Short mmCIF file of C-alpha atoms in Angstrom, two decimals:
data_model
loop_
_atom_site.label_atom_id
_atom_site.label_comp_id
_atom_site.label_asym_id
_atom_site.label_seq_id
_atom_site.Cartn_x
_atom_site.Cartn_y
_atom_site.Cartn_z
CA MET U 1 0.00 0.00 0.00
CA HIS U 2 2.97 2.38 0.49
CA SER U 3 4.74 1.78 -2.84
CA ASP U 4 5.16 4.81 -5.08
CA ILE U 5 3.52 2.98 -7.96
CA VAL U 6 -0.22 2.55 -7.53
CA ILE U 7 -1.09 1.00 -10.91
CA ASP U 8 1.37 -1.14 -12.79
CA CYS U 9 0.43 -2.87 -16.05
CA GLN U 10 3.09 -4.92 -17.81
CA HIS U 11 3.04 -6.52 -21.25
CA LEU U 12 -0.73 -6.33 -21.66
CA SER U 13 -2.20 -7.84 -24.78
CA HIS U 14 -5.85 -8.21 -25.58
CA SER U 15 -7.99 -9.29 -28.51
CA TYR U 16 -11.71 -9.49 -29.13
CA GLY U 17 -11.96 -12.56 -31.32
CA LYS U 18 -9.47 -12.04 -34.14
CA ARG U 19 -9.33 -8.26 -33.61
CA GLN U 20 -6.25 -7.36 -31.60
CA ILE U 21 -6.78 -4.26 -29.48
CA TYR U 22 -3.17 -3.98 -28.32
CA ASN U 23 -0.04 -5.99 -27.93
CA ASP U 24 2.62 -5.77 -25.20
CA LEU U 25 1.34 -2.57 -23.58
CA SER U 26 3.09 -1.41 -20.40
CA PHE U 27 2.49 1.62 -18.21
CA SER U 28 2.40 2.64 -14.59
CA VAL U 29 0.75 5.34 -12.52
CA PRO U 30 2.66 6.89 -9.60
CA ARG U 31 0.99 7.68 -6.28
CA GLY U 32 -0.72 11.06 -6.02
CA ARG U 33 -0.83 11.76 -9.77
CA ILE U 34 -3.85 12.35 -11.98
CA LEU U 35 -3.31 10.42 -15.19
CA GLY U 36 -5.53 10.78 -18.24
CA LEU U 37 -5.74 8.08 -20.86
CA LEU U 38 -6.41 9.71 -24.23
CA GLY U 39 -7.25 7.84 -27.36
CA LYS U 40 -9.66 7.82 -30.24
CA ASN U 41 -12.73 5.62 -30.22
CA GLY U 42 -11.80 1.95 -30.46
CA THR U 43 -8.23 2.29 -29.19
CA GLY U 44 -9.04 0.25 -26.10
CA LYS U 45 -9.49 2.83 -23.34
CA THR U 46 -12.53 1.14 -21.82
CA THR U 47 -10.81 -2.23 -22.27
CA ILE U 48 -7.97 -0.98 -20.04
CA ILE U 49 -10.45 0.33 -17.47
CA ASN U 50 -12.24 -3.05 -17.53
CA ILE U 51 -8.95 -4.90 -17.02
CA LEU U 52 -7.96 -2.54 -14.20
CA SER U 53 -11.30 -2.91 -12.45
CA GLY U 54 -11.04 -6.69 -12.70
CA TYR U 55 -13.90 -7.15 -15.20
CA LEU U 56 -11.85 -8.47 -18.06
CA ALA U 57 -9.12 -11.08 -18.17
CA PRO U 58 -6.41 -9.85 -20.58
CA SER U 59 -5.17 -12.31 -23.20
CA ALA U 60 -1.66 -11.81 -21.78
CA GLY U 61 0.12 -9.62 -19.27
CA ARG U 62 -0.56 -8.55 -15.73
CA CYS U 63 -1.99 -5.52 -13.96
CA THR U 64 -1.39 -4.77 -10.32
CA ILE U 65 -3.00 -2.16 -8.09
CA PHE U 66 -1.25 -1.41 -4.78
CA GLY U 67 1.08 -4.27 -5.71
CA THR U 68 -1.70 -6.87 -5.92
CA ASP U 69 -2.80 -8.59 -9.11
CA VAL U 70 -6.24 -7.17 -9.97
CA ARG U 71 -7.50 -10.66 -10.86
CA HIS U 72 -6.76 -11.96 -7.37
CA MET U 73 -7.41 -8.88 -5.29
CA PRO U 74 -8.74 -9.47 -1.75
CA HIS U 75 -12.19 -7.93 -1.52
CA HIS U 76 -11.27 -5.51 1.29
CA MET U 77 -8.81 -3.77 -1.07
CA ARG U 78 -11.75 -2.63 -3.20
CA ARG U 79 -12.50 -0.17 -0.37
CA GLN U 80 -9.53 1.85 -1.63
CA ILE U 81 -10.62 1.88 -5.28
CA GLY U 82 -13.41 4.23 -6.36
CA LEU U 83 -14.89 3.12 -9.67
CA LEU U 84 -16.92 5.30 -12.03
CA ILE U 85 -18.47 3.27 -14.83
CA GLU U 86 -18.91 4.87 -18.27
CA GLY U 87 -22.11 6.93 -18.30
CA HIS U 88 -22.10 7.52 -14.50
CA VAL U 89 -23.99 4.29 -13.98
CA GLN U 90 -25.54 3.96 -10.54
CA TYR U 91 -28.50 2.10 -9.09
CA GLN U 92 -31.35 3.84 -10.89
CA PHE U 93 -34.03 2.48 -8.59
CA MET U 94 -32.61 4.26 -5.55
CA ASN U 95 -32.92 7.88 -4.52
CA ILE U 96 -30.22 10.16 -3.12
CA GLU U 97 -30.79 9.11 0.49
CA GLN U 98 -31.25 5.41 -0.20
CA ILE U 99 -28.05 5.10 -2.21
CA GLU U 100 -26.06 6.78 0.56
CA HIS U 101 -27.60 4.43 3.14
CA PHE U 102 -26.79 1.50 0.90
CA TYR U 103 -23.09 2.27 0.40
CA ALA U 104 -22.14 3.67 3.82
CA PRO U 105 -21.92 0.32 5.73
CA PHE U 106 -19.40 -1.04 3.20
CA PHE U 107 -16.86 1.64 4.11
CA PRO U 108 -16.69 1.80 7.91
CA GLY U 109 -14.26 4.41 9.20
CA GLN U 110 -13.74 6.08 5.84
CA TRP U 111 -17.23 7.05 4.62
CA ARG U 112 -17.66 10.83 4.42
CA ARG U 113 -21.37 11.44 4.45
CA ASP U 114 -20.89 15.23 4.57
CA ALA U 115 -18.84 15.26 1.35
CA TYR U 116 -21.70 13.48 -0.42
CA TYR U 117 -24.48 15.71 0.88
CA GLU U 118 -22.44 18.87 0.24
CA LEU U 119 -22.36 17.98 -3.45
CA MET U 120 -26.02 16.91 -3.44
CA ARG U 121 -27.09 20.30 -2.12
CA LYS U 122 -25.76 21.85 -5.35
CA LEU U 123 -28.11 19.68 -7.40
CA ARG U 124 -31.30 21.21 -6.03
CA VAL U 125 -33.20 17.95 -6.30
CA ALA U 126 -35.49 16.50 -3.66
CA PRO U 127 -33.68 13.94 -1.45
CA ARG U 128 -36.30 11.37 -2.42
CA GLN U 129 -36.03 11.89 -6.17
CA ARG U 130 -35.08 8.66 -7.87
CA ILE U 131 -31.80 8.57 -9.78
CA SER U 132 -33.63 7.26 -12.85
CA ARG U 133 -35.56 10.55 -13.01
CA MET U 134 -32.45 12.73 -12.87
CA SER U 135 -30.65 14.33 -15.79
CA CYS U 136 -27.32 12.92 -16.93
CA GLY U 137 -25.54 15.85 -15.25
CA GLN U 138 -27.29 15.26 -11.94
CA ARG U 139 -26.51 11.56 -12.11
CA SER U 140 -22.84 12.36 -12.69
CA GLN U 141 -22.81 14.41 -9.49
CA VAL U 142 -24.42 11.58 -7.55
CA ALA U 143 -21.76 9.18 -8.85
CA LEU U 144 -18.98 11.65 -8.03
CA GLY U 145 -20.48 12.37 -4.60
CA LEU U 146 -20.47 8.66 -3.78
CA ILE U 147 -16.82 8.34 -4.81
CA LEU U 148 -15.86 11.39 -2.72
CA ALA U 149 -17.76 9.94 0.24
CA GLN U 150 -15.95 6.63 -0.21
CA ASN U 151 -12.69 8.59 -0.02
CA PRO U 152 -10.58 5.92 -1.76
CA GLU U 153 -6.83 5.99 -2.39
CA LEU U 154 -7.35 5.42 -6.11
CA LEU U 155 -10.11 6.67 -8.41
CA VAL U 156 -10.70 4.92 -11.73
CA LEU U 157 -13.06 6.95 -13.91
CA ASP U 158 -14.24 5.77 -17.31
CA ASP U 159 -15.26 8.58 -19.67
CA PHE U 160 -16.43 10.89 -16.90
CA SER U 161 -17.53 13.62 -19.31
CA LEU U 162 -19.92 11.42 -21.32
CA GLY U 163 -23.26 13.18 -21.79
CA LEU U 164 -22.42 16.19 -19.60
CA ASP U 165 -23.03 19.80 -20.62
CA PRO U 166 -20.13 22.28 -20.16
CA GLY U 167 -21.40 23.46 -16.77
CA TYR U 168 -21.59 19.98 -15.27
CA ARG U 169 -18.26 19.03 -16.85
CA ARG U 170 -16.64 22.05 -15.22
CA LEU U 171 -18.28 21.27 -11.87
CA PHE U 172 -17.12 17.66 -12.07
CA VAL U 173 -13.57 18.57 -13.06
CA ASP U 174 -13.18 21.31 -10.44
CA TYR U 175 -14.53 19.14 -7.64
CA LEU U 176 -12.41 16.19 -8.65
CA ARG U 177 -9.23 18.26 -9.03
CA GLU U 178 -9.64 19.98 -5.67
CA TYR U 179 -10.35 16.68 -3.96
CA ALA U 180 -7.47 14.76 -5.58
CA ARG U 181 -4.94 17.53 -4.90
CA ALA U 182 -6.06 18.18 -1.33
CA GLU U 183 -6.16 14.48 -0.38
CA GLN U 184 -3.16 13.38 -2.49
CA ARG U 185 -5.29 10.81 -4.30
CA THR U 186 -4.27 8.91 -7.40
CA VAL U 187 -6.67 9.21 -10.33
CA PHE U 188 -6.74 7.20 -13.55
CA LEU U 189 -9.33 8.49 -16.00
CA THR U 190 -10.46 8.59 -19.59
CA SER U 191 -12.55 11.20 -21.38
CA HIS U 192 -13.48 12.19 -24.89
CA ILE U 193 -13.40 15.88 -24.02
CA ILE U 194 -9.73 16.75 -24.02
CA GLN U 195 -10.13 20.42 -23.00
CA ASP U 196 -11.41 19.13 -19.64
CA MET U 197 -8.42 16.87 -19.27
CA GLU U 198 -6.03 19.79 -19.67
CA ARG U 199 -7.55 21.45 -16.60
CA LEU U 200 -7.37 18.27 -14.59
CA ILE U 201 -4.56 15.87 -15.35
CA ASP U 202 -0.87 15.85 -14.39
CA ASP U 203 0.23 13.11 -16.77
CA CYS U 204 -1.20 11.67 -19.93
CA ILE U 205 -0.99 8.55 -21.98
CA ILE U 206 -1.90 9.05 -25.62
CA MET U 207 -2.92 5.83 -27.28
CA ASP U 208 -3.03 5.05 -30.95
CA TYR U 209 -4.46 1.83 -32.32
CA GLY U 210 -2.59 -0.98 -30.57
CA ARG U 211 0.15 1.08 -28.87
CA ILE U 212 1.04 3.93 -26.57
CA LEU U 213 2.29 6.97 -28.48
CA VAL U 214 3.25 9.11 -25.52
CA GLN U 215 3.32 8.83 -21.75
CA GLN U 216 4.60 11.90 -19.97
CA PRO U 217 3.57 14.87 -17.81
CA VAL U 218 1.19 17.19 -19.67
CA GLY U 219 3.49 20.18 -19.06
CA VAL U 220 6.43 18.41 -20.71
CA LEU U 221 4.25 17.24 -23.60
CA LEU U 222 2.96 20.74 -24.31
CA GLU U 223 6.49 22.11 -24.01
CA GLN U 224 7.82 19.64 -26.57
CA VAL U 225 5.07 19.00 -29.09
CA ARG U 226 4.72 21.71 -31.69
CA GLN U 227 2.86 22.21 -34.90
CA TYR U 228 5.18 23.09 -37.77
CA THR U 229 4.19 24.82 -41.00
CA CYS U 230 6.11 25.92 -44.07
CA SER U 231 5.63 26.50 -47.81
CA VAL U 232 6.33 23.58 -50.13
CA PRO U 233 6.61 23.37 -53.93
CA GLU U 234 3.62 22.21 -55.92
CA GLY U 235 3.36 18.42 -56.16
CA TYR U 236 5.40 17.86 -53.01
CA SER U 237 4.61 14.64 -51.21
CA PRO U 238 5.96 14.29 -47.65
CA THR U 239 8.31 11.41 -46.85
CA PRO U 240 7.12 9.45 -43.82
CA HIS U 241 9.32 9.89 -40.74
CA GLN U 242 8.85 8.43 -37.29
CA GLN U 243 9.16 11.80 -35.52
CA LEU U 244 7.04 13.82 -37.97
CA TYR U 245 3.40 13.04 -37.23
CA HIS U 246 0.68 13.23 -39.86
CA PRO U 247 2.25 15.65 -42.39
CA THR U 248 -0.40 17.11 -44.71
CA VAL U 249 -0.10 19.49 -47.62
CA SER U 250 -2.88 21.94 -48.36
CA HIS U 251 -2.72 24.93 -50.77
CA GLY U 252 1.08 24.73 -50.95
CA ARG U 253 1.58 24.62 -47.15
CA LEU U 254 2.98 21.70 -45.23
CA GLU U 255 1.56 21.11 -41.78
CA LEU U 256 2.86 18.53 -39.31
CA THR U 257 3.20 17.86 -35.61
CA SER U 258 6.39 16.78 -33.91
CA PRO U 259 7.88 16.46 -30.42
CA ILE U 260 11.45 17.10 -31.66
CA PRO U 261 13.05 20.59 -31.58
CA HIS U 262 12.73 23.15 -34.41
CA GLN U 263 16.34 22.60 -35.57
CA GLN U 264 15.89 18.86 -36.02
CA VAL U 265 12.60 19.30 -37.91
CA ALA U 266 14.37 21.80 -40.20
CA GLN U 267 17.17 19.29 -40.85
CA LEU U 268 14.72 16.53 -41.69
CA LEU U 269 12.81 18.80 -44.08
CA ARG U 270 16.02 19.97 -45.72
CA ALA U 271 16.96 16.32 -46.28
CA ASP U 272 13.55 15.95 -47.91
CA GLY U 273 14.32 18.76 -50.36
CA ILE U 274 12.37 21.52 -48.61
CA ASN U 275 13.80 24.95 -47.82
CA PRO U 276 13.10 25.25 -44.10
CA ASP U 277 13.87 29.00 -43.84
CA GLU U 278 10.16 29.75 -43.58
CA LEU U 279 9.54 26.93 -41.08
CA GLN U 280 7.33 28.17 -38.28
CA SER U 281 6.52 26.40 -35.05
CA HIS U 282 3.34 26.95 -33.05
CA PRO U 283 2.60 25.91 -29.46
CA LEU U 284 -0.39 23.61 -29.04
CA ASN U 285 -3.00 22.98 -26.41
CA LEU U 286 -3.62 19.39 -25.31
CA GLU U 287 -6.44 18.78 -27.78
CA ASP U 288 -4.41 20.06 -30.74
CA ALA U 289 -1.40 18.05 -29.60
CA PHE U 290 -3.61 14.95 -29.36
CA ILE U 291 -5.04 15.49 -32.85
CA GLY U 292 -1.59 16.29 -34.20
CA LEU U 293 -0.12 13.06 -32.82
CA THR U 294 -3.01 10.73 -33.59
CA GLY U 295 -4.34 12.31 -36.79
CA LYS U 296 -7.76 13.68 -37.58
CA TYR U 297 -9.22 10.41 -38.82
CA MET A 1 -23.23 -5.39 4.68
CA LEU A 2 -25.79 -8.13 4.20
CA LYS A 3 -28.39 -5.69 5.50
CA SER A 4 -27.35 -3.28 2.74
CA ILE A 5 -27.67 -5.99 0.09
CA ALA A 6 -31.12 -6.85 1.46
CA LEU A 7 -32.06 -3.15 1.32
CA LYS A 8 -31.00 -2.98 -2.33
CA GLU A 9 -32.97 -6.08 -3.25
CA TRP A 10 -35.99 -4.85 -1.30
CA LEU A 11 -35.97 -1.50 -3.14
CA LYS A 12 -35.96 -3.31 -6.48
CA THR A 13 -38.60 -5.88 -5.70
CA ARG A 14 -40.93 -4.53 -3.00
CA TRP A 15 -43.82 -3.67 -5.34
CA PHE A 16 -43.44 -6.89 -7.27
CA LEU A 17 -43.37 -8.89 -4.04
CA LEU A 18 -46.66 -7.27 -3.09
CA LEU A 19 -48.00 -8.23 -6.50
CA ILE A 20 -46.73 -11.83 -6.11
CA ASN A 21 -48.55 -12.14 -2.79
CA VAL A 22 -51.72 -10.61 -4.22
CA ILE A 23 -51.60 -13.00 -7.19
CA MET A 24 -50.74 -16.10 -5.14
CA LEU A 25 -53.22 -15.43 -2.35
CA GLY A 26 -55.81 -14.05 -4.77
CA SER A 27 -55.75 -17.05 -7.11
CA SER A 28 -55.64 -19.68 -4.34
CA GLY A 29 -58.28 -17.72 -2.41
CA PHE A 30 -60.46 -17.63 -5.51
CA LEU A 31 -60.17 -21.42 -5.93
CA MET A 32 -61.03 -21.95 -2.28
CA LEU A 33 -64.07 -19.68 -2.55
CA ARG A 34 -65.19 -21.50 -5.68
CA MET A 35 -64.91 -24.83 -3.90
CA HIS A 36 -66.85 -23.54 -0.89
CA ARG A 37 -69.53 -22.20 -3.22
CA ALA A 38 -69.74 -25.54 -5.04
CA MET A 39 -70.14 -27.24 -1.66
CA ASP A 40 -72.96 -24.84 -0.78
CA ILE A 41 -74.75 -25.60 -4.06
CA LYS A 42 -74.07 -29.30 -4.56
CA GLY A 43 -73.14 -30.40 -1.06
CA ALA A 44 -69.80 -31.41 0.48
CA ASP A 45 -70.35 -35.07 -0.33
CA HIS A 46 -70.34 -34.27 -4.06
CA ILE A 47 -66.96 -32.51 -3.80
CA TRP A 48 -65.55 -35.36 -1.71
CA GLN A 49 -66.80 -37.83 -4.30
CA VAL A 50 -65.18 -35.90 -7.17
CA MET A 51 -61.92 -35.63 -5.27
CA LEU A 52 -61.80 -39.30 -4.32
CA LEU A 53 -63.20 -40.96 -7.42
CA ARG A 54 -61.78 -38.71 -10.14
CA ASP A 55 -58.55 -37.90 -8.28
CA ALA A 56 -59.29 -34.17 -8.65
CA ILE A 57 -57.31 -31.81 -6.45
CA ILE A 58 -59.28 -28.58 -7.05
CA VAL A 59 -56.21 -26.33 -7.29
CA ASP A 60 -54.57 -27.80 -10.42
CA SER A 61 -54.97 -24.49 -12.29
CA LEU A 62 -52.24 -23.09 -9.99
CA ALA A 63 -49.65 -25.56 -11.33
CA THR A 64 -47.51 -23.22 -13.48
CA LEU A 65 -48.15 -20.01 -11.53
CA PRO A 66 -45.25 -20.35 -9.02
CA MET A 67 -42.87 -21.09 -11.89
CA LEU A 68 -43.96 -17.98 -13.81
CA LEU A 69 -43.70 -15.81 -10.70
CA GLY A 70 -40.23 -17.21 -9.99
CA VAL A 71 -39.06 -16.27 -13.48
CA VAL A 72 -40.53 -12.77 -13.26
CA LEU A 73 -39.03 -12.18 -9.80
CA ALA A 74 -35.58 -13.06 -11.17
CA LEU A 75 -36.13 -10.60 -14.04
CA VAL A 76 -37.37 -7.84 -11.72
CA GLN A 77 -34.43 -8.39 -9.38
CA LEU A 78 -31.64 -8.84 -11.91
CA MET A 79 -32.55 -6.82 -14.99
CA PRO A 80 -31.68 -3.56 -13.17
CA GLU A 81 -28.30 -5.12 -12.36
CA MET A 82 -27.65 -6.01 -15.98
CA HIS A 83 -28.90 -2.66 -17.30
CA ARG A 84 -25.73 -0.81 -18.39
CA LYS A 85 -23.73 -3.45 -16.51
CA CYS A 86 -24.74 -2.10 -13.12
CA LEU A 87 -23.69 -5.49 -11.73
CA LYS A 88 -20.12 -4.16 -11.88
CA LEU A 89 -21.03 -1.82 -9.03
CA THR A 90 -22.38 -4.69 -6.96
CA LEU A 91 -19.35 -6.87 -7.62
CA HIS A 92 -17.03 -3.94 -6.85
CA LEU A 93 -18.37 -3.70 -3.29
CA PRO A 94 -15.69 -4.52 -0.71
CA CYS A 95 -17.37 -7.78 0.16
CA SER A 96 -16.78 -11.31 -1.10
CA ARG A 97 -18.37 -11.61 -4.54
CA LEU A 98 -19.62 -15.10 -3.72
CA LYS A 99 -21.20 -13.81 -0.52
CA THR A 100 -22.79 -10.86 -2.35
CA THR A 101 -24.24 -13.09 -5.07
CA SER A 102 -25.45 -15.65 -2.53
CA ALA A 103 -27.10 -12.91 -0.45
CA MET A 104 -28.98 -11.66 -3.51
CA LEU A 105 -30.20 -15.15 -4.41
CA PHE A 106 -31.00 -15.98 -0.79
CA TYR A 107 -33.20 -12.89 -0.67
CA GLY A 108 -35.14 -14.08 -3.74
CA VAL A 109 -35.49 -17.66 -2.47
CA ILE A 110 -36.65 -16.52 0.97
CA THR A 111 -39.21 -14.02 -0.33
CA LEU A 112 -40.61 -16.57 -2.79
CA THR A 113 -40.72 -19.23 -0.06
CA ILE A 114 -42.67 -16.86 2.19
CA SER A 115 -45.17 -16.15 -0.61
CA PHE A 116 -45.58 -19.84 -1.36
CA ALA A 117 -45.90 -20.69 2.35
CA LEU A 118 -48.65 -18.07 2.71
CA CYS A 119 -50.46 -19.66 -0.22
CA LEU A 120 -50.12 -23.16 1.27
CA GLY A 121 -51.28 -21.79 4.62
CA LEU A 122 -54.35 -20.21 3.05
CA MET A 123 -55.25 -23.46 1.31
CA HIS A 124 -54.76 -25.39 4.54
CA VAL A 125 -56.97 -22.98 6.49
CA ALA A 126 -59.67 -23.00 3.80
CA LEU A 127 -59.69 -26.79 3.22
CA ARG A 128 -59.23 -28.05 6.79
CA PRO A 129 -62.82 -27.35 8.01
CA VAL A 130 -64.53 -28.88 4.97
CA ILE A 131 -62.53 -31.94 3.88
CA ALA A 132 -60.77 -34.75 5.69
CA PRO A 133 -57.18 -34.15 6.93
CA GLU A 134 -55.90 -36.90 4.61
CA MET A 135 -57.44 -35.12 1.63
CA VAL A 136 -55.96 -31.75 2.71
CA ARG A 137 -52.58 -33.45 2.93
CA HIS A 138 -53.20 -34.99 -0.50
CA VAL A 139 -53.89 -31.56 -2.07
CA LEU A 140 -50.96 -29.82 -0.40
CA LEU A 141 -48.45 -32.59 -1.21
CA THR A 142 -49.57 -32.48 -4.84
CA THR A 143 -48.91 -28.73 -5.00
CA LEU A 144 -45.44 -28.91 -3.40
CA PRO A 145 -43.52 -29.76 -6.63
CA TRP A 146 -45.08 -26.68 -8.26
CA PHE A 147 -43.63 -24.47 -5.54
CA VAL A 148 -40.25 -26.17 -5.79
CA ALA A 149 -40.50 -25.54 -9.56
CA GLY A 150 -41.07 -21.85 -8.71
CA LEU A 151 -37.86 -21.68 -6.67
CA THR A 152 -35.90 -23.59 -9.31
CA ALA A 153 -37.30 -21.37 -12.08
CA TYR A 154 -36.18 -18.32 -10.10
CA LEU A 155 -32.61 -19.61 -9.82
CA LEU A 156 -32.43 -20.74 -13.44
CA ALA A 157 -33.84 -17.42 -14.68
CA ALA A 158 -31.16 -15.67 -12.59
CA TRP A 159 -28.56 -17.87 -14.30
CA ILE A 160 -29.84 -16.78 -17.73
CA CYS A 161 -30.16 -13.14 -16.72
CA ILE A 162 -26.61 -12.73 -15.41
CA GLU A 163 -25.04 -14.65 -18.29
CA PRO A 164 -23.19 -11.97 -20.30
CA THR A 165 -23.52 -13.43 -23.82
CA TRP A 166 -26.69 -13.97 -25.84
CA LYS A 167 -25.48 -17.20 -27.45
CA ARG A 168 -24.95 -18.80 -24.05
CA ARG A 169 -28.23 -17.35 -22.81
CA VAL A 170 -30.10 -19.23 -25.53
CA LEU A 171 -28.32 -22.44 -24.54
CA ASN A 172 -29.10 -21.79 -20.85
CA LEU A 173 -32.73 -21.14 -21.79
CA ALA A 174 -32.98 -24.51 -23.56
CA LEU A 175 -31.44 -26.30 -20.54
CA THR A 176 -33.79 -24.41 -18.23
CA ALA A 177 -36.83 -25.51 -20.23
CA MET A 178 -35.66 -29.14 -20.01
CA LEU A 179 -34.97 -28.96 -16.27
CA LEU A 180 -38.32 -27.31 -15.51
CA ARG A 181 -40.13 -29.89 -17.64
CA VAL A 182 -39.10 -32.48 -15.02
CA PHE A 183 -41.51 -30.83 -12.55
CA PHE A 184 -44.50 -31.33 -14.85
CA LEU A 185 -43.99 -34.85 -16.21
CA SER A 186 -46.96 -36.36 -14.38
CA ASP A 187 -50.48 -35.06 -13.70
CA THR A 188 -51.13 -37.79 -11.17
CA PRO A 189 -51.54 -36.29 -7.68
CA GLU A 190 -48.69 -37.00 -5.26
CA SER A 191 -46.72 -38.75 -7.98
CA TYR A 192 -43.61 -36.75 -6.96
CA ASN A 193 -43.72 -37.63 -3.26
CA GLY A 194 -40.79 -40.05 -3.27
CA PHE A 195 -38.79 -37.91 -5.66
CA LEU A 196 -39.49 -34.52 -4.06
CA PRO A 197 -36.48 -34.28 -1.69
CA ALA A 198 -34.09 -35.08 -4.54
CA LEU A 199 -35.94 -32.67 -6.81
CA THR A 200 -35.74 -29.92 -4.18
CA ALA A 201 -32.02 -30.54 -3.69
CA MET A 202 -31.49 -30.41 -7.47
CA GLY A 203 -33.51 -27.20 -7.69
CA LEU A 204 -31.56 -25.46 -4.96
CA LEU A 205 -28.25 -26.67 -6.36
CA THR A 206 -28.97 -24.75 -9.57
CA CYS A 207 -27.85 -21.66 -7.61
CA SER A 208 -24.28 -22.79 -8.38
CA LEU A 209 -25.04 -22.17 -12.07
CA VAL A 210 -25.66 -18.52 -11.23
CA TRP A 211 -22.13 -18.30 -9.86
CA LEU A 212 -20.83 -19.63 -13.20
CA SER A 213 -22.59 -16.74 -14.95
CA VAL A 214 -21.07 -14.29 -12.46
CA LEU A 215 -17.59 -15.70 -13.15
CA ARG A 216 -18.16 -15.32 -16.89
CA PHE A 217 -19.31 -11.74 -16.31
CA ILE A 218 -16.14 -11.01 -14.30
CA ASP A 219 -13.99 -12.54 -17.04
CA GLY A 220 -15.54 -10.08 -19.49
CA HIS A 221 -17.16 -12.56 -21.88
CA GLN A 222 -19.18 -10.79 -24.55
CA ASP A 223 -20.84 -11.55 -27.90
#
């Protein structure tokens, strides 16, 4: 429980039938960090969450949480793992009070009833309103409130922004960030809305189909990854290079994304027959960096 | 923790449990009233004669009702768990998964048993003053396999419900139909008497099949 690595996945491979999702994937999440898993649809984000939460046996490889294999985790360790299922799924047949009464006895000594009801007061719904009759945003707050009340060491959140309007997304992100920073909690999350991630996460893993493209602190990523543009002669076709991501030519201008410095990009372009004197580099936000590294399609 | 599980199951099923009791007591009560009315019109000796000579047991229209109610209780209890894979929340509780699953099934078996016992009690109370104790015993023993079928149907429907893949669900459904058929092979009253303990044991053992479905759910099987 006191190791610096909270989540450790080594050599993960998984396939659905003949379709391989990824092969030999390894990553780890240090204690007290908020890590966002970014990837396009179908890159296996939910598959990783399912493996981590013990609801999927990977074809190969091993995942540990707090040093224990997730497939053989003693049930009491689940007290320290808060799980948010995609779509903020909760027991729809319960109301706000009932669901709190239901969960509280499972977490003796750590349940923070006040944290839950503080968030519920913001919803302005009757305490006896059933969760099934709430909006998606309200349901997300109930799910978050329950996780905050559980007060776990690790939070695993699958696509927390799904179906939320900007106001609820902001509320969710701000609450989660304040909580995780104040309590030094470790968070592993996925989301489709990358602007939200930028406000929230310390580190990111960017996944492409079947592999991890990048795993590093967001600050370092945004410091390194740049968009580069320059004029190119008519009929120019870019030569593929491992460090130049998704080069495209439109109306005589080359556009690409790369994590390597300006000088090295210029050298590579010169070797490709391009005059790099006009080469310009532009800083990117997380969403643009993600699109630049993974491509638009 | 078990109290919490019971609370969850109660919240899902309370209205349906009321309905089960209304249906069970209502239909058996109706049959008892009809018999009493027939006795008023044609005399008790006529009813005795019919029961003894034609081997009629008066309540045979109840035969499949416990089985149907068992299936519907399993659906009412477990469909909300399978909706958007809510069962993940239940299995993520810091409590043994086997214990959690058993508690959920135990709740269903106990509530069904109470409903069935109330129905048997009502029949006993209504029949005891008007027919001989041996004939009351004859009627109640004949109905027992139907109630055991109700409990077995509940457990088998739970097995189908929790199963994560449709292909396997169809297979489970076929096996369920075959197993439940065993309870209705003979129309002869009391024909199951010697076989009933074994049949009850078999019925209750089907709860282990539910655990197989839970394990498949945990392993992430999908179509």
